[in-house]
GROMACS .gro file of C-alpha atoms in nm:
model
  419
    1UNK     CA    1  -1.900   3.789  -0.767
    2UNK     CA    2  -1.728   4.087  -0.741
    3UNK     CA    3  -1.341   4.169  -0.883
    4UNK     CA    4  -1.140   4.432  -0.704
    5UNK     CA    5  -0.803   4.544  -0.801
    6UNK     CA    6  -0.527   4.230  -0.784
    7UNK     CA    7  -0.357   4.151  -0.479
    8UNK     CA    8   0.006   4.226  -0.420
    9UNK     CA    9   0.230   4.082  -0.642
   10UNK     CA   10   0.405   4.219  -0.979
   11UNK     CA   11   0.207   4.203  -1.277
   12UNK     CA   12   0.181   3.838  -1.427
   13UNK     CA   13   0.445   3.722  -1.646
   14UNK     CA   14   0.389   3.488  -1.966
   15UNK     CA   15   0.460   3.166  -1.800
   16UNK     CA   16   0.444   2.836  -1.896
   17UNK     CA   17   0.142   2.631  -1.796
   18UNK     CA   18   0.041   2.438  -1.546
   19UNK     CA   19   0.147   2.114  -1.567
   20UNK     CA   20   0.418   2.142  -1.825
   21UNK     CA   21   0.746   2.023  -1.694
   22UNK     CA   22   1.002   2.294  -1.530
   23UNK     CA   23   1.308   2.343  -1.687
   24UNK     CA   24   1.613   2.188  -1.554
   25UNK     CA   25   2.001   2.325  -1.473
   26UNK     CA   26   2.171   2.450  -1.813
   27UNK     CA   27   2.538   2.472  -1.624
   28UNK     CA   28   2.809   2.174  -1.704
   29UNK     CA   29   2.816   1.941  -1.454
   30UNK     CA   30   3.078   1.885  -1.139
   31UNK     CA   31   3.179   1.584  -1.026
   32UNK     CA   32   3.235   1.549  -0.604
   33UNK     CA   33   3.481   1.245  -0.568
   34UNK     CA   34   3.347   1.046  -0.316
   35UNK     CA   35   3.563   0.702  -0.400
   36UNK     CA   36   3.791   0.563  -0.108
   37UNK     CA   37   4.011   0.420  -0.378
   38UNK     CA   38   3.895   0.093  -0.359
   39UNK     CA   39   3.713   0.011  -0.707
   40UNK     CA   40   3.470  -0.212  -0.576
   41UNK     CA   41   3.359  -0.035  -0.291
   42UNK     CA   42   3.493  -0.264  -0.015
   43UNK     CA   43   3.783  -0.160   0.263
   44UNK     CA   44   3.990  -0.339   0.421
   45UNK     CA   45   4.095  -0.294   0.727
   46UNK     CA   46   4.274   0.026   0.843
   47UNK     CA   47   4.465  -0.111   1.099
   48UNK     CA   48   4.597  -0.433   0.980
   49UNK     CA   49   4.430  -0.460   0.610
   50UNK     CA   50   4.266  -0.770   0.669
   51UNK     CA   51   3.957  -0.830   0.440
   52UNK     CA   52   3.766  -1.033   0.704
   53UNK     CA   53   3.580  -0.744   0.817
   54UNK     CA   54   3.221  -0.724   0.892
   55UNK     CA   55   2.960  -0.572   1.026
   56UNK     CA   56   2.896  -0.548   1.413
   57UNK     CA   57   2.532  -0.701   1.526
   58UNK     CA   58   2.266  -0.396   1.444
   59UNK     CA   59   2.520  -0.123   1.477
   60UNK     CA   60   2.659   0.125   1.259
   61UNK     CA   61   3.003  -0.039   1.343
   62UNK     CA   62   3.231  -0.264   1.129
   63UNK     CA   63   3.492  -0.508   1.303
   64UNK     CA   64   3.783  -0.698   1.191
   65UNK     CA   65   3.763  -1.064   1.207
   66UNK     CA   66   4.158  -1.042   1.255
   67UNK     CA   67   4.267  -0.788   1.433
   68UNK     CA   68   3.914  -0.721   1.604
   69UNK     CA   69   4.012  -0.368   1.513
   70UNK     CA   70   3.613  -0.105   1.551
   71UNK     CA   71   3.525   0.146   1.368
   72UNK     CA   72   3.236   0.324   1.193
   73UNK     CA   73   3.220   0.420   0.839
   74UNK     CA   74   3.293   0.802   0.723
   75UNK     CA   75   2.925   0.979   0.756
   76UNK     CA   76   2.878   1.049   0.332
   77UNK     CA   77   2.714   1.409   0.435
   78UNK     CA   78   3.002   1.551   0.643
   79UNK     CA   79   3.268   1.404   0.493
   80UNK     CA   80   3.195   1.596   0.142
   81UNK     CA   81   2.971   1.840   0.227
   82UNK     CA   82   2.643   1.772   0.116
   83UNK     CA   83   2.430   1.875   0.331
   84UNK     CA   84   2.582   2.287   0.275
   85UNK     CA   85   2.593   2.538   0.060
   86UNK     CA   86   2.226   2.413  -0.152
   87UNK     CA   87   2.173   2.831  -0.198
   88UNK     CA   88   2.479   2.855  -0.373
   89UNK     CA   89   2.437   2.523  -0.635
   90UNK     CA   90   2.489   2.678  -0.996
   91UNK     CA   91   2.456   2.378  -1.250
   92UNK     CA   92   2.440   2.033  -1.207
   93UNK     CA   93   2.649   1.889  -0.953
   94UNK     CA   94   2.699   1.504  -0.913
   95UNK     CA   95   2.912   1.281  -0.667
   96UNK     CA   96   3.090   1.011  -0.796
   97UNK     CA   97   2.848   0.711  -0.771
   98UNK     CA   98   2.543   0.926  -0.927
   99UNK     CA   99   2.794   0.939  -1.268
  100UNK     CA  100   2.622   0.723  -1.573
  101UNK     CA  101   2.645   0.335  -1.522
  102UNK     CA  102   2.968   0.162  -1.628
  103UNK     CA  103   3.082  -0.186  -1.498
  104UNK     CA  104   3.250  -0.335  -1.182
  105UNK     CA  105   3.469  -0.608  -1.104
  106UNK     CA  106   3.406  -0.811  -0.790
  107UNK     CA  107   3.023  -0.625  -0.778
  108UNK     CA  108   2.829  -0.790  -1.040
  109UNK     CA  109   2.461  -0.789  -1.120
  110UNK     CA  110   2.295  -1.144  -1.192
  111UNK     CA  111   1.957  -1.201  -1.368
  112UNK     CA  112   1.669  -1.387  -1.206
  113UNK     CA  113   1.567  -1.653  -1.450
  114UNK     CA  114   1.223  -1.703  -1.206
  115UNK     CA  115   1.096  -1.331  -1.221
  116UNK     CA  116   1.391  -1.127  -1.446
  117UNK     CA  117   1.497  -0.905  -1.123
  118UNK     CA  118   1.858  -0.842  -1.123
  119UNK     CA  119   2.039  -0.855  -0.852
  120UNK     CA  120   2.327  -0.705  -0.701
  121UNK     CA  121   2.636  -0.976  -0.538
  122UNK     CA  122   2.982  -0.932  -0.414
  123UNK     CA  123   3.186  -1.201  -0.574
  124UNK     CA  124   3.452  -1.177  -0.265
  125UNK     CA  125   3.178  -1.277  -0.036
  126UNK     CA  126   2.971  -1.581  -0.220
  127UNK     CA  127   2.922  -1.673  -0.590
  128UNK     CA  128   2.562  -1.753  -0.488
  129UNK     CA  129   2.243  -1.537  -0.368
  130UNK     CA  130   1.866  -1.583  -0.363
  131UNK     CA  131   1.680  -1.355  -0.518
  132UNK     CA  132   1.474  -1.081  -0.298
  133UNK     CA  133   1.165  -1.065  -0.479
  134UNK     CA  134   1.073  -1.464  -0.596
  135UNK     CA  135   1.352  -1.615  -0.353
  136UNK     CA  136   1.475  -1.842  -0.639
  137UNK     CA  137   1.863  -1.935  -0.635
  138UNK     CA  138   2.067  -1.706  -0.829
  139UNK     CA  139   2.335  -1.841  -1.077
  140UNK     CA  140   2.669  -1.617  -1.138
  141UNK     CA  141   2.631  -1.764  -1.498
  142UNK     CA  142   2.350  -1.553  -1.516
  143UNK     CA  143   2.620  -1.211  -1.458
  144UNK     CA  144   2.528  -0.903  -1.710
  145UNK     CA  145   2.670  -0.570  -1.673
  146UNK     CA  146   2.649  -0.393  -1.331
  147UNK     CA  147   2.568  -0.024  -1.241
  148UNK     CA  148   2.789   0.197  -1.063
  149UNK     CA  149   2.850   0.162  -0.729
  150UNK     CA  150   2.676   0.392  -0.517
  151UNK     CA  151   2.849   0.676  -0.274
  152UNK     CA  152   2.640   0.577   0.043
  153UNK     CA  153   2.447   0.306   0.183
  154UNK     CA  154   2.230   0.337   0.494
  155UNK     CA  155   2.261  -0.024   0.694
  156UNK     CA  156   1.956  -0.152   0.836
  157UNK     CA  157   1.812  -0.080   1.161
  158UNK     CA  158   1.539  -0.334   1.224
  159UNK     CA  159   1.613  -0.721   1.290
  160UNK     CA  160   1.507  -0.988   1.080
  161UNK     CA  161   1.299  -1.081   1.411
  162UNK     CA  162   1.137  -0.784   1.439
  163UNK     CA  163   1.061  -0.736   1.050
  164UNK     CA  164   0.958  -1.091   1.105
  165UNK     CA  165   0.652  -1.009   1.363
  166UNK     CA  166   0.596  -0.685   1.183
  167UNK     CA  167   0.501  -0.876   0.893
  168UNK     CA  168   0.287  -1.199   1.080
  169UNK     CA  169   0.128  -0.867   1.244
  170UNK     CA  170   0.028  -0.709   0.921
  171UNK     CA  171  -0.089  -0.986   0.738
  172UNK     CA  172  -0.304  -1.130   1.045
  173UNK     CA  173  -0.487  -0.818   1.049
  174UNK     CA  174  -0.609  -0.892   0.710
  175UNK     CA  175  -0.662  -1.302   0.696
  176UNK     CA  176  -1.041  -1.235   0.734
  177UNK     CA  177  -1.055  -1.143   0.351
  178UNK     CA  178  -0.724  -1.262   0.260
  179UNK     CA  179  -0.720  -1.633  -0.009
  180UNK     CA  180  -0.730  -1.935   0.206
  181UNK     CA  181  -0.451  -2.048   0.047
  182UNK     CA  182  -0.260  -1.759   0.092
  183UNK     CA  183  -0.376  -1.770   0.532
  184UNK     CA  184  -0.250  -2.154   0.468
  185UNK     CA  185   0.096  -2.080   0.324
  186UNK     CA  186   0.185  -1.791   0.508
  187UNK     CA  187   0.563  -1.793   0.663
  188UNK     CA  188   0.675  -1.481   0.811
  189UNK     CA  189   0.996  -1.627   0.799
  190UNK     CA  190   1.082  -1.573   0.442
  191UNK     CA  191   1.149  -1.254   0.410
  192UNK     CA  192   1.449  -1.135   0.225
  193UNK     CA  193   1.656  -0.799   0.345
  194UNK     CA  194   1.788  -0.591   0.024
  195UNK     CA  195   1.919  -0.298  -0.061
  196UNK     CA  196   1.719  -0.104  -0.338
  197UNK     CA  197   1.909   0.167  -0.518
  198UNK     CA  198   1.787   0.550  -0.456
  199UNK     CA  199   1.957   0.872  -0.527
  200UNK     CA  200   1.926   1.174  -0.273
  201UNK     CA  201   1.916   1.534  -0.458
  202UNK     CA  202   1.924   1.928  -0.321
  203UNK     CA  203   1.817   2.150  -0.542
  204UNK     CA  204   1.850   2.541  -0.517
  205UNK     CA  205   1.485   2.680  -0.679
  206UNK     CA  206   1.300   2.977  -0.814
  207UNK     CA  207   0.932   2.922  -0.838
  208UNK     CA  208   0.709   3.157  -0.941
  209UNK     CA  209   0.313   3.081  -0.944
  210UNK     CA  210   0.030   3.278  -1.020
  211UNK     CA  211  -0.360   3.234  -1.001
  212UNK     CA  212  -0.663   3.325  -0.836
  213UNK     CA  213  -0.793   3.376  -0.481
  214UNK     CA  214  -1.096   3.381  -0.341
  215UNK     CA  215  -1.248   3.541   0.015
  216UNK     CA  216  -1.596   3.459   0.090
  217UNK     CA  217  -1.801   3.805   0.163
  218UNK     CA  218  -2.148   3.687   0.194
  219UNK     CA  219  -2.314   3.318   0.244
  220UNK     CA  220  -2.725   3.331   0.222
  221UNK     CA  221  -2.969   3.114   0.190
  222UNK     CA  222  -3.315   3.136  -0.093
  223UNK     CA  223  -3.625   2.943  -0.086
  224UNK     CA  224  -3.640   2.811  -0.472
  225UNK     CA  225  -3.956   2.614  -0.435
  226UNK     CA  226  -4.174   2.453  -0.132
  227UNK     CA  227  -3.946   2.208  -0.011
  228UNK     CA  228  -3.608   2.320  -0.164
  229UNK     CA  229  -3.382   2.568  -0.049
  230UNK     CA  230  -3.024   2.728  -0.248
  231UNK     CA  231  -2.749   2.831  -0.114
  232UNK     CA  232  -2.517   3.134  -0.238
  233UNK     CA  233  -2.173   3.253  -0.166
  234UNK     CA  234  -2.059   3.591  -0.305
  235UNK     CA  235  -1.644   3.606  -0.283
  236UNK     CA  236  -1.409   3.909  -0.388
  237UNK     CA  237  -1.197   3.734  -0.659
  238UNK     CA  238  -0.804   3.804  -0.674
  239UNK     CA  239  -0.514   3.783  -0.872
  240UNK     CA  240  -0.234   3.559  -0.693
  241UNK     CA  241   0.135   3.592  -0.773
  242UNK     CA  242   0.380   3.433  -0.553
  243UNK     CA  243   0.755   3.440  -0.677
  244UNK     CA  244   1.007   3.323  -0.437
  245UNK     CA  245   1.309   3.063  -0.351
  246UNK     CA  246   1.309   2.730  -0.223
  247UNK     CA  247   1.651   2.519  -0.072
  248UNK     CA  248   1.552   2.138  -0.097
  249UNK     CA  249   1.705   1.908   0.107
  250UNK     CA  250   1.765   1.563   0.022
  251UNK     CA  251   1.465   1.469  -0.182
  252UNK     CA  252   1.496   1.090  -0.254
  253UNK     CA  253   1.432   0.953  -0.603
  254UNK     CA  254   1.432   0.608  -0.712
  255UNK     CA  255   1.678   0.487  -0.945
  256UNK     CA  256   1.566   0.189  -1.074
  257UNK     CA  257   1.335   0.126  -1.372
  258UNK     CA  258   1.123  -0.148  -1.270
  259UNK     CA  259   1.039  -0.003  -0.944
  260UNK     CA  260   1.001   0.363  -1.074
  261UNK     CA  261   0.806   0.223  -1.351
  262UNK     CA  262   0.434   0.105  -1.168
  263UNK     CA  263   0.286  -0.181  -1.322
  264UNK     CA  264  -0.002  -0.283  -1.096
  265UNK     CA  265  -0.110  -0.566  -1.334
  266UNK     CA  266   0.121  -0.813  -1.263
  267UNK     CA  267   0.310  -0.669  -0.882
  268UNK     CA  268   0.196  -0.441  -0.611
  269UNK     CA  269   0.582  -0.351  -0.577
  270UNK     CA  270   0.441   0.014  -0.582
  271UNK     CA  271   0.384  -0.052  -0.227
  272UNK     CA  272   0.794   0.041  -0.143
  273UNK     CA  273   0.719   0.398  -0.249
  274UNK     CA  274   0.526   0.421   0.078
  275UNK     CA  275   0.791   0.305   0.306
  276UNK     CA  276   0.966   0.663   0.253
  277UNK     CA  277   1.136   0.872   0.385
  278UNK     CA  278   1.484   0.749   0.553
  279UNK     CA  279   1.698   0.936   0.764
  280UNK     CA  280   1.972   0.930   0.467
  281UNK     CA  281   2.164   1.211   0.700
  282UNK     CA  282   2.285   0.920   0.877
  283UNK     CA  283   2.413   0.720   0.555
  284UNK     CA  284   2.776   0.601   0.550
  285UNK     CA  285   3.030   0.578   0.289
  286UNK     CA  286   2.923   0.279   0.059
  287UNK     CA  287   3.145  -0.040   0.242
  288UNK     CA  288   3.010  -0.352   0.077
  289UNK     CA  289   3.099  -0.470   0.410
  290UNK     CA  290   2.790  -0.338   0.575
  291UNK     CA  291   2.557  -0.569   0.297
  292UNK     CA  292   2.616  -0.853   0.473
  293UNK     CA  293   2.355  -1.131   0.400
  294UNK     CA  294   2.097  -0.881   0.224
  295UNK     CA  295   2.120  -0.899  -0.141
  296UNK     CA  296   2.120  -0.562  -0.340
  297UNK     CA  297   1.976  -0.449  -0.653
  298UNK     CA  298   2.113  -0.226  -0.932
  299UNK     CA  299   2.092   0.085  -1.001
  300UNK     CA  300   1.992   0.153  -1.388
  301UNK     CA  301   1.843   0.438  -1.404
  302UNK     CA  302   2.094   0.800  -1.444
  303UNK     CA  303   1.997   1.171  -1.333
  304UNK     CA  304   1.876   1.233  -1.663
  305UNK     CA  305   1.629   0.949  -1.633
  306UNK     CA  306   1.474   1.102  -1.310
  307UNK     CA  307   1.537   1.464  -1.342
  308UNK     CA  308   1.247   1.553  -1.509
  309UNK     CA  309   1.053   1.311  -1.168
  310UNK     CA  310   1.270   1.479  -0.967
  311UNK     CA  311   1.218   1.837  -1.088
  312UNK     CA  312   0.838   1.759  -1.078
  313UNK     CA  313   0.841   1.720  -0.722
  314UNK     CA  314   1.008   1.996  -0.654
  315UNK     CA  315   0.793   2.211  -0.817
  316UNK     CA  316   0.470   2.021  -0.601
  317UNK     CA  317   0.719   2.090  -0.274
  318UNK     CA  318   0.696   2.485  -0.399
  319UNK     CA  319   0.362   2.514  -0.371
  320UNK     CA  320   0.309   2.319  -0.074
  321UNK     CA  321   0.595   2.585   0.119
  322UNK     CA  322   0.354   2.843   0.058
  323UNK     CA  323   0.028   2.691   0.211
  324UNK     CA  324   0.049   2.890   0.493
  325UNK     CA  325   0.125   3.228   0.333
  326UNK     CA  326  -0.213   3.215   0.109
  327UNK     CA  327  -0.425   3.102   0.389
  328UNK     CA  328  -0.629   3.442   0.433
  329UNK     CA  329  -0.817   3.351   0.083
  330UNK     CA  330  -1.063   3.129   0.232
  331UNK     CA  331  -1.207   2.974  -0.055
  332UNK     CA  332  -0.892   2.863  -0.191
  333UNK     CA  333  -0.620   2.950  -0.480
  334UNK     CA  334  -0.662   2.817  -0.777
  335UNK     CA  335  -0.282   2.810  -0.953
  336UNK     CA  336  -0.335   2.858  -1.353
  337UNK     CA  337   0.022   2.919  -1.442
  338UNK     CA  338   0.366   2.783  -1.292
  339UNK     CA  339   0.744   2.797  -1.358
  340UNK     CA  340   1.042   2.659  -1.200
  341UNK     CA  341   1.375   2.743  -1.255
  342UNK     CA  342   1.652   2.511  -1.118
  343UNK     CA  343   1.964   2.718  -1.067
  344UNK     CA  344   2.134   2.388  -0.943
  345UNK     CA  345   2.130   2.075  -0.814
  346UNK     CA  346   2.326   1.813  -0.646
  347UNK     CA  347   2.350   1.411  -0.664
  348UNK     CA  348   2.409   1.151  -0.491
  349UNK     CA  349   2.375   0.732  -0.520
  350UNK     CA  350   2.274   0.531  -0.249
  351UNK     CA  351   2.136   0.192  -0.094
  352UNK     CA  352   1.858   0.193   0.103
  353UNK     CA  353   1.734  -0.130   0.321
  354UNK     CA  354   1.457  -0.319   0.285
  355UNK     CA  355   1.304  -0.594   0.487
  356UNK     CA  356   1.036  -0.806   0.177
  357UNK     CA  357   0.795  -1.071   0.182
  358UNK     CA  358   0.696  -1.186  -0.167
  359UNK     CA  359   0.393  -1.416  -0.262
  360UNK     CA  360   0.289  -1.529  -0.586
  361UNK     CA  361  -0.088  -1.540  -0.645
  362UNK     CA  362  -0.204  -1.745  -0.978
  363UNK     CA  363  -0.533  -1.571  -1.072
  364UNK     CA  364  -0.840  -1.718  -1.239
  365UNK     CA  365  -0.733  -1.618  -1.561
  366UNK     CA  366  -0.373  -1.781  -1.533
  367UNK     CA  367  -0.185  -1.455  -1.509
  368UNK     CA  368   0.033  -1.460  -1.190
  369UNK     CA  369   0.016  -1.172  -0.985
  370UNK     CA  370   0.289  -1.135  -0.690
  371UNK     CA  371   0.211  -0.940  -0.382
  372UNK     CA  372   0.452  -0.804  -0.147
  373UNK     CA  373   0.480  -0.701   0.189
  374UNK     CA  374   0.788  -0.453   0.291
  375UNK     CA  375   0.923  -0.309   0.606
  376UNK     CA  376   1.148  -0.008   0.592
  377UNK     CA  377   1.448  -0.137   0.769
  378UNK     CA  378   1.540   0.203   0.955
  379UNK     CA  379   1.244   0.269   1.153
  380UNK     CA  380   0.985  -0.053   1.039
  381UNK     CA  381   0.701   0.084   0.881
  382UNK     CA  382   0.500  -0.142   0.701
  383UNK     CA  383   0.353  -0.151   0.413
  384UNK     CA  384   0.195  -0.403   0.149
  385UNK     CA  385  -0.108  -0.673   0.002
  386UNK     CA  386  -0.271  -0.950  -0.009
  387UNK     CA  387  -0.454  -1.208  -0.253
  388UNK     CA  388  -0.869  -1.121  -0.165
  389UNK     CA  389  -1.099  -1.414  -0.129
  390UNK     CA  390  -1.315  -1.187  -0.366
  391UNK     CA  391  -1.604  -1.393  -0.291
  392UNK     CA  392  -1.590  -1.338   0.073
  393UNK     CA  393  -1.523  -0.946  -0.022
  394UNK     CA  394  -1.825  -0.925  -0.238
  395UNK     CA  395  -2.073  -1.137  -0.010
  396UNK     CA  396  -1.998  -0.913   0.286
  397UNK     CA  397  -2.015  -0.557   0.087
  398UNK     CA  398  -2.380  -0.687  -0.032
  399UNK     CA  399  -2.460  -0.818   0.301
  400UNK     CA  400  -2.389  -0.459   0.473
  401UNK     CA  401  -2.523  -0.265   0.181
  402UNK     CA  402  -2.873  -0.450   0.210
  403UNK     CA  403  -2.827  -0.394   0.634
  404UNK     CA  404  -2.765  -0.010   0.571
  405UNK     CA  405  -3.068   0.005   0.311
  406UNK     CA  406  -3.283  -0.213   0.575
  407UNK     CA  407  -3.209   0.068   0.787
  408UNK     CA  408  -3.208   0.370   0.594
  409UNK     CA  409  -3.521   0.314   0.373
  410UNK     CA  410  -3.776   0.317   0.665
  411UNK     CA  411  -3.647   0.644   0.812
  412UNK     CA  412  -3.638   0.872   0.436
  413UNK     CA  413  -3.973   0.709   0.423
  414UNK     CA  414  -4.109   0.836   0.762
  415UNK     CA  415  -3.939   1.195   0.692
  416UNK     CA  416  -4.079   1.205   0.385
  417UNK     CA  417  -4.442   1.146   0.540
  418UNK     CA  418  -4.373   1.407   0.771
  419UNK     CA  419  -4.234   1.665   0.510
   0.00000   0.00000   0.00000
């Protein structure tokens, strides 16, 4: 290979390497006060102040069971002006419900004693729930300290009845290999909606990354022996450096430990990371109102729990924005150095709905292993697993390999004959 002079670019700096974590906002943080002076996170009604309010069929509406008063909650976005000004973020800026947890009053959080979820209920509405994951019955004896209530909440979109047939749909295209018990106890019609806690951040960016490029010059072919044959490539080799900015937009992070924290050994709940993304532009003004039936769950995680996540994927964002700038070296960029600076970033708390189908599998060496199916409850993309008859898996994978080798053997032996 040959190595000409490096390719535009300043000369490389000493950065850190890759893979190291980028270094986060230095600034003291601002606080954007997005309470409605309600502690709880529930309004009444603005016309008469009634409590009975609630929310109207699938809409984005909430009525008043008194006065039957409409309206529609304050859009989070426009209302404080979140989605502007991400250029001009200096520091660390949060919104009210993204502060660290405290406690609430008539929001409490209540441990599952059947699977140790906790679970988010407003005391105004019922002193009982069910819990979303294992459906057991939740006890407000059970209450332990809550998380802060979150700025915005985006109500579900999808029906019951349609997550409902989403779900039968997904898991009938999979009874072939699925447990016989499990194809025997399936019911659609327990699934659970619920609200899992997320935060949304913008960050304003600096990336700089720098490597080496490769163009192909010359592709030929050598005869290395009777029957064999190598094959060359000579490639002009360059030095990469690409320093530039990046606005992110409402990246969502998860804010809750269990689910941010994959444990595949005893839950597939990993499977609700693939039901992203949401349209959060269209999240309202958190209204306990628009819960309704769906349970919640806390958020117990704070931004300095999942900055260093969230900082990660902005820096895998920065080098995907420039896929399409490096394109001319046609053997690829290999990046050996990266840095990241975040000049600022912004925060915000927020519920996110979930339609979930839970079913505990008891495996053959008495551990219990729960599987879940989820549908996103904006726009009802599924996702989730099954218990395998691993029997029936492994009797059809040796079945089809000895078909393919029934096949293949004959013909390498006939070419080889030939040869």
């Amino acid at each position: 290979m040959t190595e000409p002079t490096s390719s535009p670019g300043s000369p490389a700096p000493q950065p850190r390497g890759a893979g190291e974590p980028p270094i986060s906002e230095n600034a003291d943080p601002r606080l954007i006060d997005t309470t409605t002076g309600q502690a709880h996170g529930h309004d009444d009604c603005p016309r008469c102040g009634s409590t009975e309010v609630s929310r109207k069929g699938n809409t984005m509406s909430l009525i008043c069971g008194f006065c039957r008063y409409e309206w529609v909650g304050m859009r989070l976005e426009e209302a404080h002006g979140l989605g502007e000004g991400i250029g001009d973020l200096a520091g660390r800026v949060m919104t009210s419900g993204a502060t660290d947890i405290t406690s609430a009053d008539t929001l409490i959080t209540i441990k599952c004693t059947g699977c140790g979820s906790e679970v988010v209920v407003d005391t105004e509405r019922t002193l009982e729930a069910r819990c979303h994951w294992c459906r057991s019955i939740l006890s407000i004896n059970d209450k332990i300290p809550n998380g802060a209530v979150p700025d915005g909440i985006l109500p579900f979109h999808v029906t019951k009845q349609d997550a409902m047939a989403r779900i039968g749909e997904f898991a009938g295209k999979r009874t072939f290999f699925a447990l016989k018990k499990f194809r025997e106890e399936f019911k659609a019609d327990n699934v659970l909606g619920v609200y899992l806690p997320y935060m949304t951040v913008d960050g304003n960016v600096n990336a700089r990354l720098h490597g080496q490029g490769e163009v192909l010059t010359r592709k030929y072919t050598v005869q290395t022996g009777k029957n064999s044959r190598t094959t060359y490539y000579d490639a002009d080799v360059y030095d990469v450096v690409r320093d530039f900015d990046l606005h992110i937009d409402d990246l969502i992070v998860e804010s809750s430990a269990t689910r941010s924290n994959i444990d595949n050994r005893s839950n597939t709940n990993n499977i609700i990371n693939s039901l992203l993304p949401f349209d959060v532009k269209n999240m309202v003004a958190f209204d306990s109102n628009y819960l309704g039936e769906a349970s919640a769950e806390k958020r117990d995680l704070n931004i300095d729990d999942v900055a260093r996540k969230a900082h990660s994927q902005f820096l895998t964002m920065a080098r995907e924005s420039i896929r399409d700038d490096i394109t001319g070296y046609d053997r690829g960029v290999r990046w050996t150095h990266e840095e990241m600076d975040v000049h600022g970033s912004r925060w915000a708390s927020l519920f996110l709905p979930i339609w979930l189908y839970s079913y505990a599998e008891t495996q053959d060496d008495g551990q219990v292993m729960v599987h879940y199916i989820a549908v996103n409850g904006r726009h009802g993309n599924v996702m989730g697993s099954v218990p395998i008859n691993k029997s029936r898996l492994w009797g059809v994978t040796l079945l089809s390999t000895a078909l393919a080798a029934a096949v293949m053997w004959p013909m390498a032996f006939l070419v080889t004959v030939a040869a």
